[in-house]
XYZ file of C-alpha atoms in Angstrom:
224
model
C 110.497 146.925 103.771
C 111.043 147.668 107.456
C 112.161 151.219 108.189
C 113.848 152.650 111.293
C 113.348 156.243 112.428
C 116.177 157.123 114.801
C 115.166 159.217 117.822
C 117.792 161.482 119.381
C 117.370 163.691 122.449
C 115.913 166.906 121.020
C 114.534 165.401 117.795
C 111.300 167.109 116.782
C 110.660 165.683 113.322
C 110.829 162.001 114.203
C 107.028 161.897 114.516
C 106.665 163.685 111.160
C 108.787 161.005 109.478
C 107.008 158.180 111.256
C 103.536 159.426 110.311
C 104.535 160.159 106.708
C 105.639 156.538 106.370
C 103.084 154.824 108.612
C 99.872 156.831 108.169
C 100.303 158.139 104.627
C 102.362 155.353 103.015
C 101.142 152.429 105.159
C 104.762 151.351 105.644
C 106.298 149.126 108.322
C 108.176 151.665 110.427
C 109.523 151.727 113.980
C 111.176 154.257 116.263
C 114.710 153.277 117.275
C 116.368 154.966 120.244
C 119.784 156.576 119.943
C 120.726 154.292 122.865
C 120.429 151.141 120.730
C 123.521 149.677 119.101
C 122.164 147.647 116.190
C 119.762 147.885 113.269
C 119.163 144.176 112.743
C 116.059 143.450 110.685
C 115.733 146.914 109.152
C 115.920 147.686 105.439
C 116.198 151.491 105.568
C 117.102 154.149 108.144
C 115.768 157.684 108.634
C 117.554 160.417 110.599
C 115.019 163.131 111.490
C 115.237 166.883 111.719
C 115.126 168.733 114.986
C 117.707 169.848 117.467
C 119.586 166.728 118.529
C 121.286 167.353 121.862
C 119.981 170.931 121.691
C 122.377 171.767 118.837
C 125.020 172.368 121.508
C 128.614 172.559 120.309
C 127.564 172.332 116.640
C 124.527 170.892 114.852
C 124.882 167.116 114.752
C 128.327 167.144 116.355
C 127.191 165.383 119.534
C 124.601 163.111 117.917
C 127.299 161.585 115.716
C 128.749 159.989 118.889
C 125.436 158.346 119.889
C 125.537 154.570 120.483
C 123.380 153.941 117.383
C 125.704 155.696 114.929
C 128.271 152.888 114.401
C 125.328 150.710 113.320
C 124.114 153.461 110.953
C 127.607 153.724 109.456
C 127.812 149.954 108.944
C 124.279 149.955 107.527
C 125.249 152.582 104.946
C 128.528 150.868 104.069
C 126.531 147.735 103.288
C 124.695 149.703 100.598
C 121.365 150.017 102.408
C 119.309 153.243 102.152
C 119.974 155.953 104.741
C 118.074 159.247 104.665
C 118.626 162.396 106.705
C 116.584 165.584 106.616
C 117.693 168.909 108.134
C 119.455 167.949 111.386
C 119.674 164.424 109.973
C 121.645 165.848 107.034
C 123.916 167.671 109.470
C 124.519 164.455 111.412
C 125.365 162.578 108.201
C 128.035 165.143 107.321
C 129.404 165.179 110.872
C 129.791 161.389 110.905
C 131.378 161.363 107.442
C 128.682 159.473 105.549
C 128.213 162.550 103.365
C 130.916 165.007 102.262
C 131.032 168.713 103.030
C 129.441 170.598 105.913
C 126.420 172.705 106.850
C 127.201 176.126 108.263
C 125.228 179.117 109.521
C 122.780 180.649 107.039
C 124.246 183.688 105.299
C 121.487 185.802 106.854
C 122.526 184.568 110.328
C 118.814 184.028 110.934
C 116.559 181.010 111.281
C 114.624 180.578 108.015
C 111.199 178.913 107.934
C 109.360 178.963 104.593
C 108.467 176.917 101.529
C 111.033 176.970 98.739
C 111.169 175.765 95.154
C 113.631 173.016 94.289
C 114.823 171.445 91.066
C 115.211 167.659 91.036
C 118.661 166.993 89.579
C 119.126 163.244 90.021
C 116.384 160.620 89.813
C 118.768 157.660 89.900
C 118.594 157.187 93.671
C 116.409 155.000 95.927
C 114.657 158.188 97.089
C 113.932 160.010 93.818
C 113.035 157.415 91.180
C 109.416 158.602 91.003
C 110.403 162.194 90.181
C 111.351 163.531 86.766
C 114.787 165.022 86.205
C 114.483 168.798 86.052
C 111.099 168.755 87.781
C 110.261 171.716 90.018
C 108.854 170.898 93.459
C 108.035 172.887 96.587
C 109.163 171.798 100.052
C 109.334 173.527 103.434
C 112.595 174.420 105.145
C 113.220 175.313 108.798
C 116.850 175.797 109.762
C 119.514 178.214 110.950
C 122.531 176.158 109.840
C 121.621 174.999 106.347
C 124.237 176.603 104.130
C 126.057 173.778 102.358
C 129.807 174.243 102.083
C 132.572 172.320 100.333
C 135.868 173.323 98.763
C 136.120 173.801 94.996
C 137.579 170.347 94.387
C 134.784 168.600 96.281
C 132.091 170.730 94.636
C 133.429 169.795 91.201
C 133.465 166.135 92.208
C 129.859 166.266 93.461
C 128.696 167.835 90.215
C 130.679 165.446 88.028
C 129.390 162.383 89.883
C 125.761 163.535 89.849
C 125.668 163.574 93.642
C 123.653 166.794 93.763
C 120.067 165.546 94.015
C 118.133 168.710 94.851
C 119.038 172.312 94.065
C 117.356 175.510 95.235
C 115.580 177.023 92.256
C 113.999 180.481 92.439
C 115.969 181.586 95.483
C 118.820 180.366 97.628
C 117.504 180.763 101.187
C 120.732 180.096 103.078
C 123.752 180.730 100.854
C 124.487 177.094 99.980
C 127.251 176.835 97.394
C 125.979 175.844 93.935
C 122.435 176.238 95.364
C 122.774 172.727 96.834
C 119.756 171.544 98.841
C 120.484 167.806 98.940
C 123.270 165.378 98.049
C 124.100 161.682 98.096
C 127.264 159.752 98.788
C 129.148 158.313 95.802
C 127.215 155.053 95.992
C 123.878 156.898 95.981
C 122.371 155.008 98.923
C 122.765 157.853 101.462
C 120.754 161.023 100.894
C 120.881 164.174 102.987
C 118.740 167.255 102.365
C 117.868 170.410 104.283
C 114.207 170.678 103.087
C 111.566 168.549 104.834
C 109.742 166.182 102.430
C 107.920 164.595 105.390
C 106.106 167.900 105.898
C 104.694 167.830 102.364
C 103.001 164.451 101.998
C 99.309 165.444 102.120
C 97.287 168.286 100.614
C 96.172 169.041 104.174
C 99.773 170.138 104.767
C 99.847 172.362 101.684
C 101.155 170.023 98.989
C 102.297 166.464 98.308
C 105.617 167.192 96.612
C 107.593 165.339 99.284
C 105.544 162.147 99.152
C 107.504 160.597 96.299
C 110.704 160.576 98.365
C 109.089 157.909 100.538
C 107.119 156.236 97.745
C 110.347 155.892 95.752
C 112.031 154.208 98.706
C 109.144 151.784 99.161
C 109.133 150.962 95.437
C 112.871 150.293 95.679
C 112.137 147.856 98.478
C 109.563 146.007 96.364
C 112.022 145.642 93.490
C 114.821 144.342 95.722
C 112.397 142.249 97.744
């Protein structure tokens, strides 16, 4: 499996994703500039956290117009795995690959801490190695992480099993239904505010995020 990590101006978690895949998982991974216009030869795409385009206008609102994004959209529509963490999640909602929106935290403050999550859906390319209902701990670092959708969309997400991760002991940002991560209807696009790439080695505090990437690589072996 060959994996692309998209690099936008202002990204600061692209290296985290790359090293989680390359150093820890020994995966075939490459940086791909936002200036590129195709993803030929890749089997999965990662959109990193950070502050693409300085978070000017609105988080992810400028990045969604980058030259690479039409290729990401086509990639996702072809059923291939696309993952976005933090700002990557925001970009995925802005470009319409995931429903809903991320708004300012209820506290109106930047929140940086480790939070407990409940794994709600293990039937995705990114969560097959977790157990449904399992509690895990992952770091968050965001100011605009409160997930919002209208009542009809929230009901649809719940009914379809699109909620993959839910905040457990506390809701750090005011996300409706305690939502921390969702997929599209097909299940091949996952967006989440927590950073699994920052929890892949005990040196970093815990390894609870490692199985996001291990699951993806196992998926690649099965399809390969």
